CSV table of N, CA and C in Angstrom, one decimal:
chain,number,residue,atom,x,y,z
A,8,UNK,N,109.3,132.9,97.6
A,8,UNK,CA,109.5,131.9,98.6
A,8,UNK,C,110.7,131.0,98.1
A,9,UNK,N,111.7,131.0,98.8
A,9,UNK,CA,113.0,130.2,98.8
A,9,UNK,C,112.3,128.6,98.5
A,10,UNK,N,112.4,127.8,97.7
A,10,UNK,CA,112.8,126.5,97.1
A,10,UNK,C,113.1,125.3,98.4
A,11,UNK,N,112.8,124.7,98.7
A,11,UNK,CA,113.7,123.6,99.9
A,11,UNK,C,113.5,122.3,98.9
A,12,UNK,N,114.2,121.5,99.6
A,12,UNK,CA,114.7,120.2,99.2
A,12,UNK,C,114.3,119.1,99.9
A,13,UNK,N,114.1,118.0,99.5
A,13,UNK,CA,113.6,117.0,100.5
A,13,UNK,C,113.6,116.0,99.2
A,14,UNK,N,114.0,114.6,100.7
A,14,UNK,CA,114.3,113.0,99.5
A,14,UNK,C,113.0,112.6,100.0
A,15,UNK,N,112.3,112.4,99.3
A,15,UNK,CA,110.7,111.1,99.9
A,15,UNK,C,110.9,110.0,98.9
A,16,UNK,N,110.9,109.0,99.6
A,16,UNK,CA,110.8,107.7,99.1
A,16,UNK,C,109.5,107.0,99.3
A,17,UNK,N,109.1,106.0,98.9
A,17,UNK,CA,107.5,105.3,99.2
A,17,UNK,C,108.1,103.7,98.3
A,18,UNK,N,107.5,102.9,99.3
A,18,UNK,CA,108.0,101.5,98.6
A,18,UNK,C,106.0,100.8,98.4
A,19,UNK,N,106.0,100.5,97.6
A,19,UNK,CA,104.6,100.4,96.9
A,19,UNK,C,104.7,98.4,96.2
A,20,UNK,N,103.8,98.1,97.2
A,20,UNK,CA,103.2,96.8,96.8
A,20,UNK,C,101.9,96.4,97.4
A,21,UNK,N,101.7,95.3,97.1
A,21,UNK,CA,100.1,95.3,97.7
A,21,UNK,C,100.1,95.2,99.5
A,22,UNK,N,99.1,95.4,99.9
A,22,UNK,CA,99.2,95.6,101.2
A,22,UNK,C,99.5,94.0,102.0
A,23,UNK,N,101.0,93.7,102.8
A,23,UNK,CA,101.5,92.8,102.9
A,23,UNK,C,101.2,91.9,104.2
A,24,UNK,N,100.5,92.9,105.3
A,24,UNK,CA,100.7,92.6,106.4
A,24,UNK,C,100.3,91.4,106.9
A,25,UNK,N,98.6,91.3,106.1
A,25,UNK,CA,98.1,89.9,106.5
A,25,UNK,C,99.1,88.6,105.9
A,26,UNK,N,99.8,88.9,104.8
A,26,UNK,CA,100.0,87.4,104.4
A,26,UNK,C,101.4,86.9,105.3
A,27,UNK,N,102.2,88.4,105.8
A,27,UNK,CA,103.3,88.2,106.9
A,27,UNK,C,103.1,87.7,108.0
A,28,UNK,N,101.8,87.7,108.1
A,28,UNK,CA,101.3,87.2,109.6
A,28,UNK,C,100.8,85.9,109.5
A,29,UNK,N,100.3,85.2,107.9
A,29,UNK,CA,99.7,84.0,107.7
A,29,UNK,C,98.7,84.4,108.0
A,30,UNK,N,97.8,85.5,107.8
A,30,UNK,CA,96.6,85.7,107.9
A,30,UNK,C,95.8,85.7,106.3
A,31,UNK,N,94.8,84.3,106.0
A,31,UNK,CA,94.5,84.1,104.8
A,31,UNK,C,93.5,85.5,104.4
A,32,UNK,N,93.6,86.1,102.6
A,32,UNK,CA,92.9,87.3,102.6
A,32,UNK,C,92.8,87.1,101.1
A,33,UNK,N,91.6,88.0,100.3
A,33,UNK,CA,91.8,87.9,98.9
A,33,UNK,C,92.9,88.8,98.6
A,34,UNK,N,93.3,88.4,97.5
A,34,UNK,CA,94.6,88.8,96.8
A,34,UNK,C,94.0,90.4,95.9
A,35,UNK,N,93.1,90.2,95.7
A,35,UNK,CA,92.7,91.8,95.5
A,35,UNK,C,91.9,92.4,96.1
A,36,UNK,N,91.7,92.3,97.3
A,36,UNK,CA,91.4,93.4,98.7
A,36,UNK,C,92.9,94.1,98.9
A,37,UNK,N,94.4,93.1,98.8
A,37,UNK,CA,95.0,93.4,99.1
A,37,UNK,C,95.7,94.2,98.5
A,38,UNK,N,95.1,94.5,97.2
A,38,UNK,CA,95.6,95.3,96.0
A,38,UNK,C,95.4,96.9,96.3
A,39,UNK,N,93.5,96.5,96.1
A,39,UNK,CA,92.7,97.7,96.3
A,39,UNK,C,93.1,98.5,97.6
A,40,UNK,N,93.6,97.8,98.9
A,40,UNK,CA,94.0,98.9,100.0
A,40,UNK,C,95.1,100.0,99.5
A,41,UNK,N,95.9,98.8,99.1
A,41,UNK,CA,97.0,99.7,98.6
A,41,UNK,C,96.8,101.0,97.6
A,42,UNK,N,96.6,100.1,96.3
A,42,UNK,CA,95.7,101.3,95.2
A,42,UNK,C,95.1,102.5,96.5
A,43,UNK,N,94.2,102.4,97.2
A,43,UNK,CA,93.6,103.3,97.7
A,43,UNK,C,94.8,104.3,98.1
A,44,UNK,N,95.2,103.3,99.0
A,44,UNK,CA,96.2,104.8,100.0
A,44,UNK,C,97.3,105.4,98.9
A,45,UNK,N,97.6,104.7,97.6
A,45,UNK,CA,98.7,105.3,96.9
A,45,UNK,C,97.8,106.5,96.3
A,46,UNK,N,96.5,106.6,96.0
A,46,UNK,CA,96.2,107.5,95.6
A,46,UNK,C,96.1,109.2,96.5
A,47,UNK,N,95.7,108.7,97.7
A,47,UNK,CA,95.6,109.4,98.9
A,47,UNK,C,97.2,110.3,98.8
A,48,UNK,N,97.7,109.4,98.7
A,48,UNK,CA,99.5,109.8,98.5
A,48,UNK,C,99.5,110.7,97.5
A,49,UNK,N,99.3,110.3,96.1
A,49,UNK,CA,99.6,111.2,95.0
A,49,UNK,C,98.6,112.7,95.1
A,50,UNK,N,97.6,112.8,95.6
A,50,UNK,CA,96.7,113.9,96.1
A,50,UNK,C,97.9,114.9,97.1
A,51,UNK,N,98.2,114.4,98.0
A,51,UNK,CA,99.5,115.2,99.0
A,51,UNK,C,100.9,115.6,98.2
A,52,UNK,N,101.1,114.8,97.4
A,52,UNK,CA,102.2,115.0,96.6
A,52,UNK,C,101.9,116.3,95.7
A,53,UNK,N,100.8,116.3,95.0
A,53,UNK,CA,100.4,117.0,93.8
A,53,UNK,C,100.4,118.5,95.0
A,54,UNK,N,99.2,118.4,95.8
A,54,UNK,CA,98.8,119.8,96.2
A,54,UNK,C,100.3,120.3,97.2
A,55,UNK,N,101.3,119.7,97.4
A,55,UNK,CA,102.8,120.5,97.6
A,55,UNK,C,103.2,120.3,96.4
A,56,UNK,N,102.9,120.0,95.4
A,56,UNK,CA,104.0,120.3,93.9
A,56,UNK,C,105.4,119.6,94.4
A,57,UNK,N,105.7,118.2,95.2
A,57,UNK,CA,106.4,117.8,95.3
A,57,UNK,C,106.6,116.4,94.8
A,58,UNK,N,107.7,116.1,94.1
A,58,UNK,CA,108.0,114.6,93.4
A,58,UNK,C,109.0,113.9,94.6
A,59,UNK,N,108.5,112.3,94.3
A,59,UNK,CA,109.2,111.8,95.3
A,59,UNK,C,110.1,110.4,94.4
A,60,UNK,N,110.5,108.9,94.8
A,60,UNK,CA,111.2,108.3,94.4
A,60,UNK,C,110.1,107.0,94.8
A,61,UNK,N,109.5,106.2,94.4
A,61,UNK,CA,108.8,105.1,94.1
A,61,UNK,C,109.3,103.8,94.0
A,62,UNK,N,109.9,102.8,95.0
A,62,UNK,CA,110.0,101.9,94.7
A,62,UNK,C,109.3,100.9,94.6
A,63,UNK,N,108.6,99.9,93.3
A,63,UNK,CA,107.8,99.2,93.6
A,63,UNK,C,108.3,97.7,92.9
A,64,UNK,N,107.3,96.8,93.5
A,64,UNK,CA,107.5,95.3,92.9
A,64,UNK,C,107.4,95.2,91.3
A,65,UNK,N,107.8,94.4,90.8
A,65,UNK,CA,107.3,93.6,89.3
A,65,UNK,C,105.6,93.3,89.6
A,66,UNK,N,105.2,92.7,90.6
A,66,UNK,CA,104.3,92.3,90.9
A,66,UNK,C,103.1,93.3,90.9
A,67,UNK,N,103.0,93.9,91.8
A,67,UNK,CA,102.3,95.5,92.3
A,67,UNK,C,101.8,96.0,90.8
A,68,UNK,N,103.3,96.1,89.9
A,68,UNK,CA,103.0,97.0,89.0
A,68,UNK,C,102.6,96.1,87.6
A,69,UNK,N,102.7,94.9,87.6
A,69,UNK,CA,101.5,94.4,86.7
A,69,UNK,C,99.8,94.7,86.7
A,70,UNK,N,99.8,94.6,88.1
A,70,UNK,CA,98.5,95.4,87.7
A,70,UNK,C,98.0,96.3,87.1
A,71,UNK,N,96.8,96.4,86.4
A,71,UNK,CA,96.0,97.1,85.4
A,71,UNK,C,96.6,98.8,85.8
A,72,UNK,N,95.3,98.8,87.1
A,72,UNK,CA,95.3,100.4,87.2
A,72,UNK,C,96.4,100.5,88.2
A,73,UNK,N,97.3,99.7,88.6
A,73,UNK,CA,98.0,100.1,89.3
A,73,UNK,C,99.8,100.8,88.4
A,74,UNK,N,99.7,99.9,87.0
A,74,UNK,CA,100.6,100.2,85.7
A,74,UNK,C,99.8,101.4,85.2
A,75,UNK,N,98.8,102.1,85.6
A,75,UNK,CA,98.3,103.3,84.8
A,75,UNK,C,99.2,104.4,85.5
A,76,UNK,N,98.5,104.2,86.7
A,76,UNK,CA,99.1,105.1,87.9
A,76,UNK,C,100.6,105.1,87.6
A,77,UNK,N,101.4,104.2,87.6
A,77,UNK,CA,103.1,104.7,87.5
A,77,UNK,C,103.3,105.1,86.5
A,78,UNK,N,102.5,104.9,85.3
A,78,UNK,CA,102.7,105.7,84.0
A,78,UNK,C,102.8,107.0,84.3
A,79,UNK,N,101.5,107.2,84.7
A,79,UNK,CA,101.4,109.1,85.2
A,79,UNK,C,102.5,109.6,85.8
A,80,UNK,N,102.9,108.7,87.1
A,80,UNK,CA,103.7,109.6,87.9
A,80,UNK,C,105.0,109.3,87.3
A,81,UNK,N,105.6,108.8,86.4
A,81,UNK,CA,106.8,108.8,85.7
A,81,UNK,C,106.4,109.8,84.8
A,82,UNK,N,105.5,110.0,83.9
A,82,UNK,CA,105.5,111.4,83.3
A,82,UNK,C,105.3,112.6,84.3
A,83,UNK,N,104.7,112.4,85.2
A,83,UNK,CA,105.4,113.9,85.9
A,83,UNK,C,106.5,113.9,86.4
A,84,UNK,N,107.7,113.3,86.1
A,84,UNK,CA,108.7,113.3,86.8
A,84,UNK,C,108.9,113.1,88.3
A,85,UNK,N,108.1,111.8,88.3
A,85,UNK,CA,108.3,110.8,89.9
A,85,UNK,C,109.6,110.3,89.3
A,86,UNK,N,110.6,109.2,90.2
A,86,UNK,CA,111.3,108.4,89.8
A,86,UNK,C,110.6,107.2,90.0
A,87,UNK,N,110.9,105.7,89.2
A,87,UNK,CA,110.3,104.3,89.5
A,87,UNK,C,111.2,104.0,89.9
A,88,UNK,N,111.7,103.1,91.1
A,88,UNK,CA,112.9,102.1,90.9
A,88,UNK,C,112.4,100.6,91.8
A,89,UNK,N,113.5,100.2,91.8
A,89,UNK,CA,112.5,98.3,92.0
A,89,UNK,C,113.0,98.2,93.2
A,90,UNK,N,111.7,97.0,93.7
A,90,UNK,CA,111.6,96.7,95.1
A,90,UNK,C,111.4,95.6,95.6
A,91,UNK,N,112.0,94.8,94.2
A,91,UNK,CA,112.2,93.5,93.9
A,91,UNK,C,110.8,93.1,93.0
A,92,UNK,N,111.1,91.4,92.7
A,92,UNK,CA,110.0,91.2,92.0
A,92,UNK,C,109.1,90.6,92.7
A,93,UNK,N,108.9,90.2,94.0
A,93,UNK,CA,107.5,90.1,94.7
A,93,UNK,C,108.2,90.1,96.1
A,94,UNK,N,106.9,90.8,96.9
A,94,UNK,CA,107.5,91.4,98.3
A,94,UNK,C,107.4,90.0,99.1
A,95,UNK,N,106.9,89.0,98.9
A,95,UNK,CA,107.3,87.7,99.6
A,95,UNK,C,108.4,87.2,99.7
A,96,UNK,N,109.2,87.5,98.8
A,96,UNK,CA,110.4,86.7,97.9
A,96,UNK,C,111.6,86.7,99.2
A,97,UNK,N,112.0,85.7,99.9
A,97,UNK,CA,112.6,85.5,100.8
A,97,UNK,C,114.3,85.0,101.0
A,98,UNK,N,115.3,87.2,100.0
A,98,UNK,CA,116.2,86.7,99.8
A,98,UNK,C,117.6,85.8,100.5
A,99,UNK,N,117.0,84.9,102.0
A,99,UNK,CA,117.9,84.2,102.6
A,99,UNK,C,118.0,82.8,101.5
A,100,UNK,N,117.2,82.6,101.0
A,100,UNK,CA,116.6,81.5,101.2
A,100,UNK,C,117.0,80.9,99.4
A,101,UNK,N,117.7,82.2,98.9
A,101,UNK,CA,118.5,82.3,97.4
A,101,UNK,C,120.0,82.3,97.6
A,102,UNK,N,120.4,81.2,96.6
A,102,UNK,CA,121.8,81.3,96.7
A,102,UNK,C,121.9,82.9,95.6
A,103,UNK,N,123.1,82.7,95.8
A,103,UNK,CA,123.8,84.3,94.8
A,103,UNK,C,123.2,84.4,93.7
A,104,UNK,N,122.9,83.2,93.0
A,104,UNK,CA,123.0,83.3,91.2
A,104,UNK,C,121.2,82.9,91.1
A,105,UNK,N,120.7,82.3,92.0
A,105,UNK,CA,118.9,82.7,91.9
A,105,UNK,C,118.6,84.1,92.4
A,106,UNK,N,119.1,84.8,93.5
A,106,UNK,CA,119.6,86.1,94.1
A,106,UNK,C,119.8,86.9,92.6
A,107,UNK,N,120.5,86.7,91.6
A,107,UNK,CA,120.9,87.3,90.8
A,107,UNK,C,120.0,87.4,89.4
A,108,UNK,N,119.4,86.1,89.1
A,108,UNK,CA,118.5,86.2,88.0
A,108,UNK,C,117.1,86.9,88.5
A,109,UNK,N,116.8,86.7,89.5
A,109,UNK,CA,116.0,86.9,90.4
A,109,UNK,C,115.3,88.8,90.1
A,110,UNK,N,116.1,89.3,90.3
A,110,UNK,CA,116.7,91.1,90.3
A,110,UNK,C,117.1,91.3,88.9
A,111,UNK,N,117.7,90.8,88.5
A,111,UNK,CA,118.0,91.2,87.4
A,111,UNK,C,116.8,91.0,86.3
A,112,UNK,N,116.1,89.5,86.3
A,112,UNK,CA,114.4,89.7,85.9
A,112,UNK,C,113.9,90.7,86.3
A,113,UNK,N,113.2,91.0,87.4
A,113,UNK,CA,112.7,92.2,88.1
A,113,UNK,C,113.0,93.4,87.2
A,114,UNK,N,114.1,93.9,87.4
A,114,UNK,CA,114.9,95.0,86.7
A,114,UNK,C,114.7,94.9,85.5
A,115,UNK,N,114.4,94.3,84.0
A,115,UNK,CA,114.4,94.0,83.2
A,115,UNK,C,112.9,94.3,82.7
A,116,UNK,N,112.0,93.2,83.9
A,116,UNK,CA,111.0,93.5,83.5
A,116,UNK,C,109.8,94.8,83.6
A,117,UNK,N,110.7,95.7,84.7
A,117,UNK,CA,110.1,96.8,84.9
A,117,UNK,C,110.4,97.8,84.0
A,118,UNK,N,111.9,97.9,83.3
A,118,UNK,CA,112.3,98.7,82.2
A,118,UNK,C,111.3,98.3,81.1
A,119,UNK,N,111.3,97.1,81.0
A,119,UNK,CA,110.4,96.9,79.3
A,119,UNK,C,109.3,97.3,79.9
A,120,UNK,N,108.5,97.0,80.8
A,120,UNK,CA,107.1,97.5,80.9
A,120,UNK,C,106.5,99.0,81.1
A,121,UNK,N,107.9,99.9,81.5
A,121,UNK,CA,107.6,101.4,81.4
A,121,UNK,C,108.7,101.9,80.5
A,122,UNK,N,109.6,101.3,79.8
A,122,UNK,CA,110.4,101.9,78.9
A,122,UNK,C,111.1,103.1,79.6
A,123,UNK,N,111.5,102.8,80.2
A,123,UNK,CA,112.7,103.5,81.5
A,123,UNK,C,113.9,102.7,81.5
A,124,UNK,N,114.8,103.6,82.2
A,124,UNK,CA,116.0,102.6,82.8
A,124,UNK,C,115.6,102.7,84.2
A,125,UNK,N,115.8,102.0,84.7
A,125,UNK,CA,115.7,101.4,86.6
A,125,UNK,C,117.2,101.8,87.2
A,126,UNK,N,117.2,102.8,88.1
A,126,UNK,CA,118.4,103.2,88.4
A,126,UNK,C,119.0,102.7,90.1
A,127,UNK,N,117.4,102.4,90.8
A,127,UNK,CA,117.7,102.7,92.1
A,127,UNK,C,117.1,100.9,92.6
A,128,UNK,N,117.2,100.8,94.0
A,128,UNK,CA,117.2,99.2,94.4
A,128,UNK,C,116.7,99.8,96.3
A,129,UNK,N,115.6,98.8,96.3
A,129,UNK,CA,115.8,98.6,97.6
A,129,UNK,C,115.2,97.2,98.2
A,130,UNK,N,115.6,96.6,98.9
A,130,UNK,CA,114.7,94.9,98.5
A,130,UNK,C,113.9,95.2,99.7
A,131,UNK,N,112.8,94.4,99.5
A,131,UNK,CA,111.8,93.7,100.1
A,131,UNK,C,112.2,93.5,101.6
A,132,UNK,N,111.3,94.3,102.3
A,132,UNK,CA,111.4,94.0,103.7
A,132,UNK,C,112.7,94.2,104.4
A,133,UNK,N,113.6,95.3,103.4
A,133,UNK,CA,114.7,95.8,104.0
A,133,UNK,C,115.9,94.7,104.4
A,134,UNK,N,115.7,93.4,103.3
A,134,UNK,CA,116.3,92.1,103.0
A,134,UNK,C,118.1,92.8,102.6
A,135,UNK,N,118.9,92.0,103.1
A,135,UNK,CA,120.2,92.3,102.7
A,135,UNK,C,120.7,91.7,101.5
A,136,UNK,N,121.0,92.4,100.4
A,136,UNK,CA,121.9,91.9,99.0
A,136,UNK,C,122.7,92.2,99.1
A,137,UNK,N,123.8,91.4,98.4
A,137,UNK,CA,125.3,92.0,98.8
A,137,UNK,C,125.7,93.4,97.4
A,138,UNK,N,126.3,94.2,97.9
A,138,UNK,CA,126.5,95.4,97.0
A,138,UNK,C,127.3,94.8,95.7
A,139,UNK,N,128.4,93.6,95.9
A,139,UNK,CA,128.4,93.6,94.7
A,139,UNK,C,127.3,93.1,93.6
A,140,UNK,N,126.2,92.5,94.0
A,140,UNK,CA,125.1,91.8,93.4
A,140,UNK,C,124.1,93.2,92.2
A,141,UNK,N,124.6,94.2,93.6
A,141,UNK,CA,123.7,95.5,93.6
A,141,UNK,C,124.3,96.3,91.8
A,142,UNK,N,125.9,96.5,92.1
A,142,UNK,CA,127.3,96.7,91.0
A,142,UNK,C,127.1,95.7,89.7
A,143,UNK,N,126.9,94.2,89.6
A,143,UNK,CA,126.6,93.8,88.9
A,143,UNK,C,125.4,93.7,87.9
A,144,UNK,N,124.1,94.2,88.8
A,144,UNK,CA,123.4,94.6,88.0
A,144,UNK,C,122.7,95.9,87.7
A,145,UNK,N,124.1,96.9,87.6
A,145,UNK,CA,124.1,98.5,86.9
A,145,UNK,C,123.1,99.2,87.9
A,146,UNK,N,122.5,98.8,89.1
A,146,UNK,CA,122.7,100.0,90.0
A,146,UNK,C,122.8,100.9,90.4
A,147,UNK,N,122.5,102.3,90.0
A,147,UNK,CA,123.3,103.5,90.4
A,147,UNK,C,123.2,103.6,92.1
A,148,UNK,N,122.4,103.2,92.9
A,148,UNK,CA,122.5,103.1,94.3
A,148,UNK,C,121.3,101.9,94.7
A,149,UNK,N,121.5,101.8,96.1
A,149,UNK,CA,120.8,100.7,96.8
A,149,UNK,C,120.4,101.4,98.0
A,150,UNK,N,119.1,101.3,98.6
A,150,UNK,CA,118.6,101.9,99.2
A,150,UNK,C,117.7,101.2,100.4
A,151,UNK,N,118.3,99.8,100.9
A,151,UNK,CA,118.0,98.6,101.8
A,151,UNK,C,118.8,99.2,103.0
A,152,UNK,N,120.0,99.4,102.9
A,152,UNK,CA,120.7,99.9,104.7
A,152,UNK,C,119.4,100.7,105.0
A,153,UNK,N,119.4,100.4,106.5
A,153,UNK,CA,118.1,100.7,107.1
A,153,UNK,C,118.6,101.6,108.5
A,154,UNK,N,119.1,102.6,109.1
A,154,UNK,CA,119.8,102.4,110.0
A,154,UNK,C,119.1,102.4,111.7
A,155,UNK,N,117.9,101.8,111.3
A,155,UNK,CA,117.0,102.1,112.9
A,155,UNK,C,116.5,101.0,113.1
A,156,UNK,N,116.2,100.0,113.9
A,156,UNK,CA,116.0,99.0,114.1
A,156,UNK,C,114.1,98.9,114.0
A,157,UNK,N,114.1,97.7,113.0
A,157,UNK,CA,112.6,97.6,112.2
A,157,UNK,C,112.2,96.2,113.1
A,158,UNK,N,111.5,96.3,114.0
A,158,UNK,CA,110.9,95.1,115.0
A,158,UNK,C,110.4,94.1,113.9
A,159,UNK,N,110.7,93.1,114.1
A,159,UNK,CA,110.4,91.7,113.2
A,159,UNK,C,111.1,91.7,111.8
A,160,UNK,N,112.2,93.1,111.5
A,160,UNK,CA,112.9,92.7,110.4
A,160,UNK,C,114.3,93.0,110.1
């Protein structure tokens, strides 16, 4: 059987929707949904023998069993890359150079905590960074251009 190719991406944080809405909720319900369905994921992944590209928060992946899980799938040859350091993080509302420490912590902190290099970017809620910001902090690509129109973002 011929080989095919395919790009899957998955952006991984805790499940967001209630706090977007201002809907109050515990902070680890909102974990555990997620945890759940990322495992449901890695089950469909495994039984196609297919790897995909993982972008997740600083946040997300402080957690316990949620830093186990990316362990694994970085040793099977997932990619990690960052998806900022918390999916609330509202980059209008940053000038350039808090914009900049901002990501570049994130980035930093995800390398030291899985002893990786961080190659790929895509912010939070499909937020616009300026490419040079992206170039400055060693980026191999950025993956925010969205080109279909996302209702409420």
């Amino acid at each position: 059987m011929k080989q095919k190719t395919i790009l899957l991406t998955f952006d991984l944080e805790e499940f967001v929707a209630p706090k977007e809405q201002g809907i109050p909720c515990d902070e680890k319900e909102l974990f555990r949904i997620s945890i759940m369905g990322l495992h449901s994921l890695i089950h469909v992944l495994q039984k196609h023998n297919v790897h995909a590209t993982f972008f997740t928060t600083v946040t997300f992946s402080e957690d316990k069993e949620v830093a186990k899980i990316l362990e694994v799938l970085i040793k099977n040859d997932h990619e990690l890359a960052l998806h900022g350091y918390d999916h609330m993080d509202v980059y209008a509302t940053m000038n350039k150079k808090e914009l900049h420490t901002n990501l570049k912590q994130a980035k930093s902190d995800l390398e030291t905590q899985f002893k990786i290099q961080i190659h790929g970017f895509r912010a939070p809620r499909l937020q616009k960074v300026p490419f040079s910001l992206i170039k400055e902090l060693n980026f191999l690509y950025e993956a925010s251009v969205h080109p279909t129109l996302v209702p409420g973002h």
